[in-house]
Short mmCIF file of C-alpha atoms and ligand atoms in Angstrom, two decimals:
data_model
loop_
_atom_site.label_atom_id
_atom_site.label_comp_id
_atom_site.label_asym_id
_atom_site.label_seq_id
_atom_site.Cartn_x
_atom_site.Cartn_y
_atom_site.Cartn_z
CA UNK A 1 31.79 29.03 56.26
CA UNK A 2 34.37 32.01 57.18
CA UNK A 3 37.89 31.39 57.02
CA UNK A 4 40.39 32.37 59.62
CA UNK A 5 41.20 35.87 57.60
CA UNK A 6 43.99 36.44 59.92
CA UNK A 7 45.87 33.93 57.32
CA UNK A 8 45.57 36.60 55.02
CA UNK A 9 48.18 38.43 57.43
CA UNK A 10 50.72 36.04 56.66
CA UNK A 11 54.02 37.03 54.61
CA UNK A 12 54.46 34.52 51.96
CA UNK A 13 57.33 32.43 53.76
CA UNK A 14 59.80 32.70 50.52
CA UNK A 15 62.97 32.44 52.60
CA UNK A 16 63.54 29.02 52.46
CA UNK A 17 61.58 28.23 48.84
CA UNK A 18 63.97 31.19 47.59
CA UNK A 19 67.21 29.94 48.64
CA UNK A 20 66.33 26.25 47.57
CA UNK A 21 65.54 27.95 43.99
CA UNK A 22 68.54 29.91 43.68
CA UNK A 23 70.14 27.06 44.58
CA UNK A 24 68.91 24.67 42.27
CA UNK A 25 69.30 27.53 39.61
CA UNK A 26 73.39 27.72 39.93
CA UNK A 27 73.81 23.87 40.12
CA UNK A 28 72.02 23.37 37.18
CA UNK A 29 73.94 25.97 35.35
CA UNK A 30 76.96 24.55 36.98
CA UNK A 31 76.86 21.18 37.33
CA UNK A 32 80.35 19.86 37.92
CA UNK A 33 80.52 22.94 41.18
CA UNK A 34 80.39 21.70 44.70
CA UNK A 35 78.41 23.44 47.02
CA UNK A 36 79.19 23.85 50.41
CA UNK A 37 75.50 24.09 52.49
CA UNK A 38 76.00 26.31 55.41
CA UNK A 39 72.24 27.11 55.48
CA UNK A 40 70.54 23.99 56.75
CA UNK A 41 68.66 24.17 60.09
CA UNK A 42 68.99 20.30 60.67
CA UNK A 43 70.90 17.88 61.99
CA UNK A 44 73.16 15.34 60.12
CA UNK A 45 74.27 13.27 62.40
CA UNK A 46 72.37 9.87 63.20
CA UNK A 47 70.91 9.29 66.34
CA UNK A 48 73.25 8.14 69.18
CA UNK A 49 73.26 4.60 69.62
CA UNK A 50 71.64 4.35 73.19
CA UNK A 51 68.68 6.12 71.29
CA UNK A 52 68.74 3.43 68.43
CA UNK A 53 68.93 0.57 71.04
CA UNK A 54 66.09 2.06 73.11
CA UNK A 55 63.82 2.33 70.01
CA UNK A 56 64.29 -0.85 69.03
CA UNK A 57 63.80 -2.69 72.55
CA UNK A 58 60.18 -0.34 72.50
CA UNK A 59 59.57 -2.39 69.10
CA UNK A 60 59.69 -5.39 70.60
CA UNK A 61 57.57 -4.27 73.10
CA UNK A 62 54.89 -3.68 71.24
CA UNK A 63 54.98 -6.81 69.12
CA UNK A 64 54.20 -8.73 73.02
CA UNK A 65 51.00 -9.26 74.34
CA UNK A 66 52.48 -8.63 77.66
CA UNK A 67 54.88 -5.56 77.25
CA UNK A 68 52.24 -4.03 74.31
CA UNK A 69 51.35 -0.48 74.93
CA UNK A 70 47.75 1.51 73.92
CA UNK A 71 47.02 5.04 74.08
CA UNK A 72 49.42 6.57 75.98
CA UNK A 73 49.00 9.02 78.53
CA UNK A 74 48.52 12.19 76.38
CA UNK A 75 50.41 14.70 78.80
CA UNK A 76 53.83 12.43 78.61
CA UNK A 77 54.55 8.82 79.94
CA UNK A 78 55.85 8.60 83.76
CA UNK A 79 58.98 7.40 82.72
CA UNK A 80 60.04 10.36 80.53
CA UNK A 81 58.74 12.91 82.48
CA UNK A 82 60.76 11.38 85.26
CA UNK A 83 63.63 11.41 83.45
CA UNK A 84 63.32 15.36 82.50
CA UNK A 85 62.28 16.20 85.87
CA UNK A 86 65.87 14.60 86.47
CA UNK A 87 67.76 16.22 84.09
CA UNK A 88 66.40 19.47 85.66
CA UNK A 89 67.34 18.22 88.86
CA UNK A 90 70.99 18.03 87.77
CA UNK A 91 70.78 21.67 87.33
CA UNK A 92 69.32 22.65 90.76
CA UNK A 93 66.10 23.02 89.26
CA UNK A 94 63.43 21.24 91.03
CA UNK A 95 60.15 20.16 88.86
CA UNK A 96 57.07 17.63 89.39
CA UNK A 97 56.28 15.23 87.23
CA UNK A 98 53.66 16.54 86.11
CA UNK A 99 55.13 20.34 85.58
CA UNK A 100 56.65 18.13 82.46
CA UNK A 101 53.98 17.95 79.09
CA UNK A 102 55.69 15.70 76.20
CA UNK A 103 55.46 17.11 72.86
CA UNK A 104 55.80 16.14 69.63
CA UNK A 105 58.35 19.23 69.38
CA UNK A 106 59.10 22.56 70.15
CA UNK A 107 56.91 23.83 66.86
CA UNK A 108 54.07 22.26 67.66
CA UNK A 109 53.83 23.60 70.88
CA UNK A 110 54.66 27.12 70.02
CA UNK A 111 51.51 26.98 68.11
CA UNK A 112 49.59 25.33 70.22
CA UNK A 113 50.09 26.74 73.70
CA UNK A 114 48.35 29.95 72.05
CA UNK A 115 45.53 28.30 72.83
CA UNK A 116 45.73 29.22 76.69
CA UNK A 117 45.92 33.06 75.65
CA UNK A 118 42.72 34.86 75.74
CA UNK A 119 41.28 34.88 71.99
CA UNK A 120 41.61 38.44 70.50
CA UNK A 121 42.69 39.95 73.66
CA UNK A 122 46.55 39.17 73.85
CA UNK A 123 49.53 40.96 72.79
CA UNK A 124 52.51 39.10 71.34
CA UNK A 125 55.52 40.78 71.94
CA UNK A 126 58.83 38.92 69.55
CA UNK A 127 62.24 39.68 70.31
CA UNK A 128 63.89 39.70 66.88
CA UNK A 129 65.69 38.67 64.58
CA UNK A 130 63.48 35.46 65.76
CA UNK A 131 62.44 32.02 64.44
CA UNK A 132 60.00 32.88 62.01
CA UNK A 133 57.35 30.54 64.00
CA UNK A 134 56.63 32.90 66.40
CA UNK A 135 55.58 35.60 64.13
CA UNK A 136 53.15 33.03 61.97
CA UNK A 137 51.74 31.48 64.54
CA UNK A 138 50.70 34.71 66.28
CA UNK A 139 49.26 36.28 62.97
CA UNK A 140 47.48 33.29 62.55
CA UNK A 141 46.02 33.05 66.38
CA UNK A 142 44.81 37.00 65.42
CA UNK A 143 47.03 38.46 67.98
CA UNK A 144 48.55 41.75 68.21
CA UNK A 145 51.89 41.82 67.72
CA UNK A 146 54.77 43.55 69.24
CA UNK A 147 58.34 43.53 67.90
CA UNK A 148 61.60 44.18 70.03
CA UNK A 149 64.20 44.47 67.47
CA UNK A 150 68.00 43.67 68.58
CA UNK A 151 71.53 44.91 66.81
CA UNK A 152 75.46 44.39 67.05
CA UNK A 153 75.46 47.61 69.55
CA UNK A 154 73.58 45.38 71.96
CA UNK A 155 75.50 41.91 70.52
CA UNK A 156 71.68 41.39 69.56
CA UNK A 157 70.63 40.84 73.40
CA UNK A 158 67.12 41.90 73.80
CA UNK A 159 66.39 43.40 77.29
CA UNK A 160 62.93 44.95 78.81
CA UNK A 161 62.61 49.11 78.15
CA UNK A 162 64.50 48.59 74.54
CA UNK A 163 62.03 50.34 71.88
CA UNK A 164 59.20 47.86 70.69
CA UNK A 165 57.13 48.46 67.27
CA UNK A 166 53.54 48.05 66.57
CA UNK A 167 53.36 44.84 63.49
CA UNK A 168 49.97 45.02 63.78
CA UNK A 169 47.57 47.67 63.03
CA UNK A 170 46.54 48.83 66.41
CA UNK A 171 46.29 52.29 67.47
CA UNK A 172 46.41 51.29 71.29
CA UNK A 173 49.03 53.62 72.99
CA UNK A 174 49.44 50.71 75.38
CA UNK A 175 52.53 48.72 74.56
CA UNK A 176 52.11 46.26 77.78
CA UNK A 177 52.55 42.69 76.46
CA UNK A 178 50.69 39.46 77.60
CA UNK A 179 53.03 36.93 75.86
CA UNK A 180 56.69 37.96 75.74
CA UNK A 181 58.84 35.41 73.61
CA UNK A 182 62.53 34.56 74.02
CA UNK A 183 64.51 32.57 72.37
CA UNK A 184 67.84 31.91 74.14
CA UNK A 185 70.62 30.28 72.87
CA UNK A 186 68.55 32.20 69.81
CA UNK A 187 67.77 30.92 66.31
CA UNK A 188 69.53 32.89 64.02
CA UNK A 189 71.50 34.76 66.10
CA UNK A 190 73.68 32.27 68.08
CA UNK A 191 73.50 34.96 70.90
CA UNK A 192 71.99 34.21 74.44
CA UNK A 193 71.16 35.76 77.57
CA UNK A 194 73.60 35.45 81.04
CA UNK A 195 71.69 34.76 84.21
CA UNK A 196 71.07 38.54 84.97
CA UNK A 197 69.70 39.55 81.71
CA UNK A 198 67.12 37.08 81.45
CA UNK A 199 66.89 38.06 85.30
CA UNK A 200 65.74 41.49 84.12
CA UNK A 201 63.47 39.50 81.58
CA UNK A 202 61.26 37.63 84.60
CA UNK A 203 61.22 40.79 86.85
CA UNK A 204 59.86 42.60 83.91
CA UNK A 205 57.08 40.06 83.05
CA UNK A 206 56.18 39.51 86.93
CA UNK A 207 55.99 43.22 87.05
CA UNK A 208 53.46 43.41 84.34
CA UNK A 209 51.49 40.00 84.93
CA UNK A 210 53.21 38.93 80.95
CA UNK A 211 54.03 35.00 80.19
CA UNK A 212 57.34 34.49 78.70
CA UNK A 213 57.27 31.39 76.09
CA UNK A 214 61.00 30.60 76.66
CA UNK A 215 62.66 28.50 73.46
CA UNK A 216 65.14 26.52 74.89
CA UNK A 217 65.30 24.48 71.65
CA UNK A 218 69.25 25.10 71.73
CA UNK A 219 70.38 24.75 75.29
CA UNK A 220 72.27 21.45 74.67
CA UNK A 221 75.12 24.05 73.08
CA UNK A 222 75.45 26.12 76.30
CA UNK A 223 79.28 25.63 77.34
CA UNK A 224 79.25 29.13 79.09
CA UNK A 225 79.00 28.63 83.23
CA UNK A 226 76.77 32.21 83.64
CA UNK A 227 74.03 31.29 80.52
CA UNK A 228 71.38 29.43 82.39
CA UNK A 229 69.61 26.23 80.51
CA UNK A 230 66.72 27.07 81.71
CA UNK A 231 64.44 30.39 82.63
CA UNK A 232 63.42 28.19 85.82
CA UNK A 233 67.55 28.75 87.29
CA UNK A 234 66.45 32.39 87.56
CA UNK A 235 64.53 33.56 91.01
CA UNK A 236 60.58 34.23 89.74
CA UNK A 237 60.41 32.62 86.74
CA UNK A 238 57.67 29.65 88.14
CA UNK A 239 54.97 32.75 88.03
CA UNK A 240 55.94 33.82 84.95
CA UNK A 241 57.43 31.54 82.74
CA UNK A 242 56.82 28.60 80.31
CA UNK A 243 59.40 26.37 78.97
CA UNK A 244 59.88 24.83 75.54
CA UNK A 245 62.08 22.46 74.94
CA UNK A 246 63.23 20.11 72.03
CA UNK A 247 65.13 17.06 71.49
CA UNK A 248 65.34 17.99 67.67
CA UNK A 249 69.05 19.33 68.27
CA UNK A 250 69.74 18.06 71.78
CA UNK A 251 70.00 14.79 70.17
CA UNK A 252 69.07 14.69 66.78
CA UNK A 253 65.42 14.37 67.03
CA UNK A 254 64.03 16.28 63.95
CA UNK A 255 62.72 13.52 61.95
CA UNK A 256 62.25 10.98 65.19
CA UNK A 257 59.95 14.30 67.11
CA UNK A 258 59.92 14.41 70.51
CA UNK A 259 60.08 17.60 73.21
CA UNK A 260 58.69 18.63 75.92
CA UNK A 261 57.36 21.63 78.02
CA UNK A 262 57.26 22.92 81.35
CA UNK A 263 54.78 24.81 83.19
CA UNK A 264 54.66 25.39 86.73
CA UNK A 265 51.71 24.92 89.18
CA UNK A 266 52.12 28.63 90.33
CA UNK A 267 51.98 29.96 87.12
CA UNK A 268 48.05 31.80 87.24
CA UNK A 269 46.44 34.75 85.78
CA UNK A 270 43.11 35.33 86.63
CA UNK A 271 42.62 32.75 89.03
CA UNK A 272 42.97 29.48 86.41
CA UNK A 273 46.40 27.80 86.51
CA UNK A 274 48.26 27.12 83.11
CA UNK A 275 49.19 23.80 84.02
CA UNK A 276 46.07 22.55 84.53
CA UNK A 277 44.57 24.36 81.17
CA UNK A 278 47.65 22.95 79.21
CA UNK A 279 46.11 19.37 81.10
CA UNK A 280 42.50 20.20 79.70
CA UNK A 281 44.41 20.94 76.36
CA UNK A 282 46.26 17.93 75.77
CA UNK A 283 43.16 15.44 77.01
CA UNK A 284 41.49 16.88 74.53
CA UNK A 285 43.88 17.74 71.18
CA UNK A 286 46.31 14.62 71.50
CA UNK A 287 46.18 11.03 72.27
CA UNK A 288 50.28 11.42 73.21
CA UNK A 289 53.60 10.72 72.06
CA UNK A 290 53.94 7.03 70.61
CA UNK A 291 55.32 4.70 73.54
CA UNK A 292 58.28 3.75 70.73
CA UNK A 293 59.64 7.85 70.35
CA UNK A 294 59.23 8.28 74.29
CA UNK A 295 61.36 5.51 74.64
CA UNK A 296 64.35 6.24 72.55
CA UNK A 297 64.17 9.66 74.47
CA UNK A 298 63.92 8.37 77.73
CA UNK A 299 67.77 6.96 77.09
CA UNK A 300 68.58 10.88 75.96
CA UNK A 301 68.56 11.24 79.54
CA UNK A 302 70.76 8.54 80.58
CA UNK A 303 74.52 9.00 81.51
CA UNK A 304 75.58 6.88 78.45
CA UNK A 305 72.67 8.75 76.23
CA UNK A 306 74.60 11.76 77.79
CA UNK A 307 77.33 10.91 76.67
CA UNK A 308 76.81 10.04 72.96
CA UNK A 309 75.10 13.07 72.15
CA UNK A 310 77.53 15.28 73.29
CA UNK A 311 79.97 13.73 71.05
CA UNK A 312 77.69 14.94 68.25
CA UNK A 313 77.06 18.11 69.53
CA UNK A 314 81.24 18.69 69.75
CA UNK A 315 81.17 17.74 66.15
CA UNK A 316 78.65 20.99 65.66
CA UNK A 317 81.16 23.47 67.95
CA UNK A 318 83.77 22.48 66.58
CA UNK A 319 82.58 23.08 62.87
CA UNK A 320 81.39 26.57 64.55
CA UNK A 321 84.61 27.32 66.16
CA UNK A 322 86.45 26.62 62.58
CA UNK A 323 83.42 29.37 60.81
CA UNK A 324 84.61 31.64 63.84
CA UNK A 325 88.04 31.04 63.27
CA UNK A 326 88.22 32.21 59.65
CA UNK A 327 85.55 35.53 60.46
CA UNK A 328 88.03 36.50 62.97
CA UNK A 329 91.10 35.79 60.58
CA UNK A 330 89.47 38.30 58.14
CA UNK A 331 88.47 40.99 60.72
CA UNK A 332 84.84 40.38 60.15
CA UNK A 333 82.34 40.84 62.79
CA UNK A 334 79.89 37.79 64.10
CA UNK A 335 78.03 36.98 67.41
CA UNK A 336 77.22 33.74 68.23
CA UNK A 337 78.73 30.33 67.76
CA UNK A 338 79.94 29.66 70.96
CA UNK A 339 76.52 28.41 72.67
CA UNK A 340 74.67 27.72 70.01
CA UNK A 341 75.01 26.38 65.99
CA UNK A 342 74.66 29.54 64.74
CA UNK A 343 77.35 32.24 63.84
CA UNK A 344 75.73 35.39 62.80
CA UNK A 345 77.86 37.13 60.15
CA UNK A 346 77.78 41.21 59.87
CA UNK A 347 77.42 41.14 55.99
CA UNK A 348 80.76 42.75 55.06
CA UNK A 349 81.48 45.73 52.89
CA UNK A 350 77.47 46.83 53.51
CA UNK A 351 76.46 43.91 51.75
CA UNK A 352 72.67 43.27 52.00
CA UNK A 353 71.73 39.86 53.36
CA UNK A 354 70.52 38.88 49.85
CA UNK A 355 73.35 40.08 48.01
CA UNK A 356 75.88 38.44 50.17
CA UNK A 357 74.06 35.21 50.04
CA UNK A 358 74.13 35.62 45.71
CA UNK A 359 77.77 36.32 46.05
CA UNK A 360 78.60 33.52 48.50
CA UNK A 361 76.96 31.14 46.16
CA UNK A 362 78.32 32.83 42.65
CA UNK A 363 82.31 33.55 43.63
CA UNK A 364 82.76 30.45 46.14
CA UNK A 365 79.79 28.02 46.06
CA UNK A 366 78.98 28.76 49.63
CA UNK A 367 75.16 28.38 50.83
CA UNK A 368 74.03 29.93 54.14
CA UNK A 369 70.81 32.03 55.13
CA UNK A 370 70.14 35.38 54.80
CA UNK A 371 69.51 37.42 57.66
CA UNK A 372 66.69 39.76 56.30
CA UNK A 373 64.60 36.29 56.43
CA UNK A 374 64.18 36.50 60.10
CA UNK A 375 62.79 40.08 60.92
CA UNK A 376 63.85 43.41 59.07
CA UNK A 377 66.47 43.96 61.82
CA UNK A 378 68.33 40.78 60.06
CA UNK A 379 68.99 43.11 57.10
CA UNK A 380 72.93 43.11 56.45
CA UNK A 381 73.58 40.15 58.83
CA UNK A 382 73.76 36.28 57.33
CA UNK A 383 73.61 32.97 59.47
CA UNK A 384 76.01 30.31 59.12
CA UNK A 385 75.04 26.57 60.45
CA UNK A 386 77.33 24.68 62.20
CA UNK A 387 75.38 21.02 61.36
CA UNK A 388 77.06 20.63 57.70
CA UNK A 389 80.04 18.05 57.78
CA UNK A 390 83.30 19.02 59.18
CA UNK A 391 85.10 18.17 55.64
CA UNK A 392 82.43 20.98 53.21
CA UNK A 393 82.44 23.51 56.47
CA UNK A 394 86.26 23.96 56.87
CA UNK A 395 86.39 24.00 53.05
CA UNK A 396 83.73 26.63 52.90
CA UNK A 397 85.66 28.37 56.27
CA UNK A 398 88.75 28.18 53.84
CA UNK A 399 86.88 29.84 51.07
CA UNK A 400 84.82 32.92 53.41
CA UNK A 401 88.54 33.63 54.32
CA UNK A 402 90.14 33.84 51.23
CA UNK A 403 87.19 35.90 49.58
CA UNK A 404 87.22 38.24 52.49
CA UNK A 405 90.39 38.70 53.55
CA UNK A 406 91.65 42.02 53.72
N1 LIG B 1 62.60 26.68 68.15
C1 LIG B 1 63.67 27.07 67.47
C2 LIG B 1 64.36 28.31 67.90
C3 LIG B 1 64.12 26.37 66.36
O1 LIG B 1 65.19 26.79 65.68
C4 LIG B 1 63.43 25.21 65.96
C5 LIG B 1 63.85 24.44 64.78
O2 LIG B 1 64.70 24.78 64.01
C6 LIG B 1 62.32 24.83 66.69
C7 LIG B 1 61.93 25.58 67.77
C8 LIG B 1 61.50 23.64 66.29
O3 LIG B 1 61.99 22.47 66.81
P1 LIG B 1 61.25 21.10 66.62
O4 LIG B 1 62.04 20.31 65.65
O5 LIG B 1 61.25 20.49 67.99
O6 LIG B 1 59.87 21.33 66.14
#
């Protein structure tokens, strides 16, 4: 047997391991300090209770001859894919049923949808700094790699005709890509795109026959009228774009799993249509979301389900607003936190990302993640999470301040 050698491609993923260690490390040494954890990716919050209620009528369901569900259908039940065809709808974007795959979650599609990319053929470009899933999944699919890397001067925007770098060996001249991936609002950043840069975006991958694998993980935090939730609000996207989407953050999904994808009929390269590959691709890798989860996110999608989960999701701005408040108290420089959980923190005083994260933790007992973790543009930047509770993150806002101000 041969192993897939493009594993051996893969950077050991020490950012998290690291932090958890160093972590560990200063509590131990100083165990009657309280740290304030500004570096967690997940939620906190318990699921709204429309969710709860929803899950536990699905239960009861299956414990009835009559109501009992089997396999499920293994591109998405009716009734959910309804429902997000409605919440699109709501936005002016119109979607069949069945432009609407159910997922597990927005990671194991960004692995999985490789699958429709030719085998050895395709070139990955990532617009960084980026969720480090994009990178390891494409190292590990054997693709070549592309990087588009972002900075303050452009409030870390990425845009078509911005210098790209070869990540993988090749010598090809040719830096056309056949997968572009954007993350928008992004993971670390906070930053996203208004309607007529990701504009630019689609006319750039119709121009050059690319896919764009839009992460819409975060779009729950948009508040901003001229950031589109979706790639499909912008002209040309349904022949170039797919859509992946989470419930992890929307609603507090990221031990419960659930998300979903979109990919329009038109969307074709070579005469095959992505949907109906994606089709072939589910009936054969899953049997489906359980009939329990796609319940409990059905009532996501419900005016009361609305509802609740933006109460949470206030409860995450407003901890960002009170990180933003304190940066801008002590003349430091940030982007995001406005549409998305994420402040990105310019490391003051030319800090590195790991040395401000070892001083954070040593002088005020603050956790967050270093920047340099998500793409070596991240160097000298730091992300702050908005999903700790209010009472540690306006204590830790309280302590950034003080340390920092000038
Ligand atoms: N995409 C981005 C940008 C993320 O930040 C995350 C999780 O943190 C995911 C996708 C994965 O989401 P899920 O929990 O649905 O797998």
């Amino acid at each position: 047997m041969k192993p897939n050698s493009n594993y051996k491609n893969l950077k050991d993923s020490y950012l998290f391991r690291n932090i958890a260690m160093k972590v560990k490390a200063y509590q131990e040494a100083n165990p009657d300090k309280h740290i304030y954890r500004l570096g967690i990716g997940d939620v906190t919050l318990p699921l709204a209770d429309e969710v709860v209620k929803a899950l536990h009528r699905a239960v009861e369901d299956q414990a009835h001859a009559e109501t009992f569900h089997g396999y499920m259908n293994e591109c998405g039940a009716d009734f959910l894919r309804s429902a997000i065809a409605g919440h699109y709808k709501k936005r002016g974007v119109d979607l069949s049923v069945d432009e609407v795959f159910v997922s597990s979650g927005a990671s194991d599609e960004l692995g999985d949808i490789l699958d429709l990319f030719a085998y050895g053929k395709t070139t990955a470009l990532i617009t960084e700094p980026a969720y480090p899933a994009y990178l390891d999944a494409s190292i590990m699919a054997g693709r070549r790699i592309l990087t588009l890397e972002t900075g303050m001067e452009n409030g870390f925007v990425p845009q078509p005709g911005m210098p790209v770098k070869e990540w993988s060996d090749s010598q090809s001249d040719d830096k056309t890509p056949d997968v572009i991936y954007i993350c928008s609002p992004n993971n670390p950043t906070g930053s996203v795109l208004n309607r007529q840069q990701l504009a630019k975006w689609v006319e750039y991958a119709d121009s050059v026959g690319a896919v764009i694998l839009f992460d819409a993980a975060y779009e729950a935090f948009i508040e901003e009228e001229d950031v589109p939730h979706s790639i499909f609000e912008i002209e040309g996207a349904r022949t170039c774009a797919i859509e992946i989407c989470s419930l992890s953050k929307t609603a507090g999904f990221t031990g419960t799993r659930c998300g979903y994808t979109v990919i329009p009929g038109e969307l074709e390269r070579d005469g095959m249509k992505l949907n109906d590959m994606w089709v072939r691709n589910r009936t054969t890798k899953t049997n489906g979301v359980s009939y329990i989860i796609q319940r409990g996110a059905e009532a996501v999608f419900t005016d009361k389900g609305r509802e609740q989960i933006q109460k949470n999701i206030a409860v995450y701005k407003e901890n960002a607003k009170c990180l933003m408040k304190a940066l801008d108290a002590a003349g430091i420089s940030y982007v995001g936190g406005k549409n998305a959980p994420y402040v990105w923190m310019q490391c003051p005083n030319g800090l590195k990302s790991w040395e401000c994260f070892d001083l954070l933790l040593n002088e005020i007992q603050v956790v967050g993640t270093p920047g340099a973790g998500f793409g070596s543009c991240g160097e000298g930047y730091f992300r702050f999470s908005s999903f700790g509770s209010p009472e540690d993150t306006a204590e830790a806002a309280r302590r950034i301040y003080e340390l920092w101000k000038s």
